């Protein structure tokens, strides 16, 4: 079982999303507790950062396998500046 850490700014973003989308993101975060790389997940350039696609939204996160931690960096709608 992995721990999923969601920082306060990401929670604030999540609270602004429409309810069906927020529910889908919460379901994805729960799935990440069991298998963080399941679903539509890809490694981003540069190392340990990944992204998971949930509808029109992206969950950007880092993995720390030694302590089994998924650290969410941001949750946001996919735009031209999402990955910057």
CSV table of N, CA and C in Angstrom, one decimal:
chain,number,residue,atom,x,y,z
A,1,UNK,N,0.8,-1.2,0.0
A,1,UNK,CA,0.0,0.0,0.0
A,1,UNK,C,0.9,1.2,0.0
A,2,UNK,N,0.6,2.1,-0.9
A,2,UNK,CA,1.4,3.4,-1.0
A,2,UNK,C,0.6,4.5,-0.3
A,3,UNK,N,1.4,5.5,0.2
A,3,UNK,CA,0.8,6.7,0.8
A,3,UNK,C,0.7,7.7,-0.3
A,4,UNK,N,-0.4,8.4,-0.4
A,4,UNK,CA,-0.6,9.5,-1.4
A,4,UNK,C,-0.7,10.8,-0.6
A,5,UNK,N,0.3,11.7,-0.9
A,5,UNK,CA,0.3,13.0,-0.2
A,5,UNK,C,-0.2,14.0,-1.2
A,6,UNK,N,-1.3,14.7,-0.8
A,6,UNK,CA,-1.8,15.8,-1.7
A,6,UNK,C,-1.6,17.1,-0.9
A,7,UNK,N,-0.8,18.0,-1.4
A,7,UNK,CA,-0.6,19.3,-0.7
A,7,UNK,C,-1.8,20.2,-0.8
A,8,UNK,N,-1.8,21.2,0.1
A,8,UNK,CA,-3.0,22.1,0.2
A,8,UNK,C,-3.3,22.8,-1.1
A,9,UNK,N,-2.3,23.3,-1.9
A,9,UNK,CA,-2.7,24.0,-3.2
A,9,UNK,C,-3.4,23.1,-4.1
A,10,UNK,N,-3.0,21.8,-4.2
A,10,UNK,CA,-3.6,20.9,-5.1
A,10,UNK,C,-5.0,20.6,-4.6
A,11,UNK,N,-5.2,20.5,-3.3
A,11,UNK,CA,-6.6,20.3,-2.8
A,11,UNK,C,-7.5,21.5,-3.1
A,12,UNK,N,-6.9,22.7,-3.0
A,12,UNK,CA,-7.7,23.9,-3.4
A,12,UNK,C,-8.1,23.9,-4.8
A,13,UNK,N,-7.2,23.5,-5.7
A,13,UNK,CA,-7.6,23.3,-7.1
A,13,UNK,C,-8.7,22.3,-7.3
A,14,UNK,N,-8.5,21.2,-6.7
A,14,UNK,CA,-9.5,20.1,-6.8
A,14,UNK,C,-10.9,20.5,-6.3
A,15,UNK,N,-11.0,21.4,-5.3
A,15,UNK,CA,-12.2,21.9,-4.8
A,15,UNK,C,-13.0,22.7,-5.8
A,16,UNK,N,-12.3,23.3,-6.7
A,16,UNK,CA,-12.9,24.2,-7.7
A,16,UNK,C,-13.4,23.5,-9.0
A,17,UNK,N,-13.0,22.2,-9.1
A,17,UNK,CA,-13.5,21.5,-10.3
A,17,UNK,C,-14.9,21.0,-10.2
A,18,UNK,N,-15.6,20.8,-11.3
A,18,UNK,CA,-17.0,20.3,-11.3
A,18,UNK,C,-17.0,19.0,-10.6
A,19,UNK,N,-18.1,18.7,-9.9
A,19,UNK,CA,-18.2,17.5,-9.1
A,19,UNK,C,-18.0,16.2,-9.8
A,20,UNK,N,-18.5,16.0,-11.0
A,20,UNK,CA,-18.2,14.7,-11.7
A,20,UNK,C,-16.7,14.5,-11.9
A,21,UNK,N,-16.0,15.6,-12.3
A,21,UNK,CA,-14.6,15.5,-12.6
A,21,UNK,C,-13.8,15.3,-11.3
A,22,UNK,N,-14.2,16.0,-10.2
A,22,UNK,CA,-13.5,15.9,-8.9
A,22,UNK,C,-13.7,14.4,-8.4
A,23,UNK,N,-14.9,13.9,-8.6
A,23,UNK,CA,-15.1,12.5,-8.1
A,23,UNK,C,-14.2,11.5,-8.9
A,24,UNK,N,-14.0,11.7,-10.2
A,24,UNK,CA,-13.1,10.9,-11.0
A,24,UNK,C,-11.7,11.0,-10.6
A,25,UNK,N,-11.3,12.2,-10.2
A,25,UNK,CA,-9.9,12.5,-9.7
A,25,UNK,C,-9.7,11.8,-8.4
A,26,UNK,N,-10.7,11.9,-7.5
A,26,UNK,CA,-10.6,11.2,-6.2
A,26,UNK,C,-10.5,9.7,-6.4
A,27,UNK,N,-11.2,9.2,-7.3
A,27,UNK,CA,-11.2,7.7,-7.6
A,27,UNK,C,-9.8,7.3,-8.1
A,28,UNK,N,-9.2,8.2,-8.9
A,28,UNK,CA,-7.8,7.9,-9.4
A,28,UNK,C,-6.8,8.0,-8.3
A,29,UNK,N,-7.0,8.9,-7.4
A,29,UNK,CA,-6.1,9.0,-6.2
A,29,UNK,C,-6.2,7.8,-5.3
A,30,UNK,N,-7.4,7.3,-5.2
A,30,UNK,CA,-7.6,6.1,-4.4
A,30,UNK,C,-6.9,4.9,-5.1
A,31,UNK,N,-7.0,4.8,-6.4
A,31,UNK,CA,-6.4,3.7,-7.1
A,31,UNK,C,-4.8,3.8,-7.0
A,32,UNK,N,-4.3,5.0,-6.9
A,32,UNK,CA,-2.9,5.2,-6.8
A,32,UNK,C,-2.3,4.7,-5.5
A,33,UNK,N,-3.2,4.5,-4.5
A,33,UNK,CA,-2.7,3.9,-3.2
A,33,UNK,C,-2.3,2.5,-3.4
A,34,UNK,N,-3.0,1.8,-4.3
A,34,UNK,CA,-2.7,0.4,-4.6
A,34,UNK,C,-1.6,0.2,-5.6
A,35,UNK,N,-1.8,0.9,-6.8
A,35,UNK,CA,-0.8,0.9,-7.9
A,35,UNK,C,-0.7,2.2,-8.5
A,36,UNK,N,0.4,3.0,-8.1
A,36,UNK,CA,0.5,4.4,-8.6
A,36,UNK,C,0.7,4.5,-10.1
A,37,UNK,N,1.2,3.5,-10.8
A,37,UNK,CA,1.4,3.7,-12.2
A,37,UNK,C,0.3,3.1,-13.0
A,38,UNK,N,-0.8,2.7,-12.4
A,38,UNK,CA,-1.9,2.2,-13.2
A,38,UNK,C,-2.6,3.3,-13.9
A,39,UNK,N,-3.5,2.9,-14.8
A,39,UNK,CA,-4.3,3.9,-15.6
A,39,UNK,C,-3.4,4.5,-16.7
A,40,UNK,N,-3.8,5.7,-17.1
A,40,UNK,CA,-3.1,6.4,-18.2
A,40,UNK,C,-2.0,7.2,-17.6
A,41,UNK,N,-0.9,6.6,-17.3
A,41,UNK,CA,0.3,7.2,-16.6
A,41,UNK,C,1.5,7.2,-17.5
A,42,UNK,N,2.2,8.3,-17.5
A,42,UNK,CA,3.5,8.3,-18.3
A,42,UNK,C,4.5,9.1,-17.5
A,43,UNK,N,5.8,8.6,-17.7
A,43,UNK,CA,6.9,9.3,-17.1
A,43,UNK,C,7.2,10.6,-17.9
A,44,UNK,N,7.4,11.7,-17.2
A,44,UNK,CA,7.8,12.9,-17.9
A,44,UNK,C,9.3,13.0,-18.0
A,45,UNK,N,9.8,13.8,-18.9
A,45,UNK,CA,11.2,13.9,-19.1
A,45,UNK,C,11.9,14.4,-17.8
A,46,UNK,N,13.0,13.8,-17.5
A,46,UNK,CA,13.8,14.3,-16.4
A,46,UNK,C,13.8,13.5,-15.2
A,47,UNK,N,13.2,12.3,-15.2
A,47,UNK,CA,13.4,11.5,-14.0
A,47,UNK,C,12.2,10.9,-13.4
A,48,UNK,N,11.9,11.3,-12.1
A,48,UNK,CA,10.9,10.6,-11.3
A,48,UNK,C,9.5,11.2,-11.3
A,49,UNK,N,9.3,12.2,-12.2
A,49,UNK,CA,8.0,12.9,-12.3
A,49,UNK,C,7.2,12.1,-13.3
A,50,UNK,N,5.9,11.9,-12.9
A,50,UNK,CA,4.9,11.3,-13.8
A,50,UNK,C,3.7,12.1,-13.9
A,51,UNK,N,2.9,11.8,-14.9
A,51,UNK,CA,1.6,12.4,-15.0
A,51,UNK,C,0.5,11.3,-15.3
A,52,UNK,N,-0.6,11.5,-14.7
A,52,UNK,CA,-1.7,10.6,-14.9
A,52,UNK,C,-2.9,11.4,-15.5
A,53,UNK,N,-3.5,10.9,-16.6
A,53,UNK,CA,-4.6,11.6,-17.2
A,53,UNK,C,-5.9,11.1,-16.6
A,54,UNK,N,-6.7,12.0,-16.2
A,54,UNK,CA,-8.1,11.7,-15.7
A,54,UNK,C,-9.0,12.7,-16.4
A,55,UNK,N,-9.7,12.2,-17.4
A,55,UNK,CA,-10.6,13.1,-18.2
A,55,UNK,C,-9.8,14.2,-18.9
A,56,UNK,N,-10.2,15.5,-18.7
A,56,UNK,CA,-9.4,16.6,-19.2
A,56,UNK,C,-8.4,17.1,-18.2
A,57,UNK,N,-8.1,16.4,-17.2
A,57,UNK,CA,-7.2,16.9,-16.1
A,57,UNK,C,-6.0,16.0,-16.0
A,58,UNK,N,-5.0,16.6,-15.4
A,58,UNK,CA,-3.7,15.9,-15.3
A,58,UNK,C,-3.3,16.0,-13.8
A,59,UNK,N,-2.8,14.8,-13.3
A,59,UNK,CA,-2.3,14.7,-11.9
A,59,UNK,C,-0.8,14.6,-12.2
A,60,UNK,N,0.0,15.5,-11.7
A,60,UNK,CA,1.5,15.5,-11.9
A,60,UNK,C,2.0,15.1,-10.5
A,61,UNK,N,2.8,14.0,-10.5
A,61,UNK,CA,3.3,13.5,-9.2
A,61,UNK,C,4.7,12.9,-9.3
A,62,UNK,N,5.3,12.8,-8.1
A,62,UNK,CA,6.6,12.2,-8.0
A,62,UNK,C,6.5,10.9,-7.2
A,63,UNK,N,7.3,9.9,-7.5
A,63,UNK,CA,7.3,8.6,-6.8
A,63,UNK,C,8.6,8.5,-5.9
A,64,UNK,N,8.4,8.0,-4.7
A,64,UNK,CA,9.6,7.7,-3.9
A,64,UNK,C,9.4,6.2,-3.4
A,65,UNK,N,9.9,5.3,-4.2
A,65,UNK,CA,9.7,3.9,-3.9
A,65,UNK,C,10.3,3.4,-2.6
A,66,UNK,N,11.3,4.0,-2.1
A,66,UNK,CA,12.0,3.5,-0.9
A,66,UNK,C,11.0,3.6,0.3
A,67,UNK,N,10.2,4.7,0.3
A,67,UNK,CA,9.2,4.8,1.4
A,67,UNK,C,7.8,4.7,0.9
A,68,UNK,N,7.6,4.2,-0.3
A,68,UNK,CA,6.3,4.0,-0.9
A,68,UNK,C,5.4,5.2,-0.8
A,69,UNK,N,5.9,6.3,-1.3
A,69,UNK,CA,5.2,7.6,-1.2
A,69,UNK,C,4.9,8.1,-2.6
A,70,UNK,N,3.7,8.5,-2.9
A,70,UNK,CA,3.3,9.2,-4.1
A,70,UNK,C,3.0,10.7,-3.7
A,71,UNK,N,3.9,11.6,-4.1
A,71,UNK,CA,3.7,13.0,-3.8
A,71,UNK,C,3.2,13.7,-4.9
A,72,UNK,N,1.9,14.2,-4.8
A,72,UNK,CA,1.2,14.9,-5.8
A,72,UNK,C,1.9,16.3,-5.9
A,73,UNK,N,2.2,16.8,-7.1
A,73,UNK,CA,2.7,18.1,-7.2
A,73,UNK,C,1.6,19.1,-7.6
A,74,UNK,N,0.8,18.7,-8.5
A,74,UNK,CA,-0.3,19.6,-8.9
A,74,UNK,C,-1.4,18.8,-9.6
A,75,UNK,N,-2.6,19.3,-9.6
A,75,UNK,CA,-3.7,18.7,-10.3
A,75,UNK,C,-4.3,19.9,-11.0
A,76,UNK,N,-4.4,19.8,-12.4
A,76,UNK,CA,-4.9,20.9,-13.1
A,76,UNK,C,-5.5,20.4,-14.5
A,77,UNK,N,-6.3,21.3,-15.0
A,77,UNK,CA,-6.9,21.1,-16.3
A,77,UNK,C,-5.8,21.1,-17.4
A,78,UNK,N,-5.8,20.2,-18.4
A,78,UNK,CA,-4.9,20.2,-19.5
A,78,UNK,C,-5.0,21.4,-20.3
A,79,UNK,N,-3.9,22.2,-20.3
A,79,UNK,CA,-3.8,23.4,-21.2
A,79,UNK,C,-2.4,23.4,-21.8
A,80,UNK,N,-2.1,24.4,-22.5
A,80,UNK,CA,-0.8,24.5,-23.2
A,80,UNK,C,0.3,24.7,-22.2
A,81,UNK,N,0.0,25.2,-20.9
A,81,UNK,CA,1.1,25.4,-19.9
A,81,UNK,C,1.1,24.4,-18.8
A,82,UNK,N,0.4,23.3,-19.0
A,82,UNK,CA,0.3,22.3,-17.9
A,82,UNK,C,1.6,21.7,-17.5
A,83,UNK,N,2.5,21.4,-18.4
A,83,UNK,CA,3.7,20.7,-18.1
A,83,UNK,C,4.9,21.7,-17.9
A,84,UNK,N,4.7,23.0,-17.8
A,84,UNK,CA,5.8,23.9,-17.6
A,84,UNK,C,6.0,24.2,-16.1
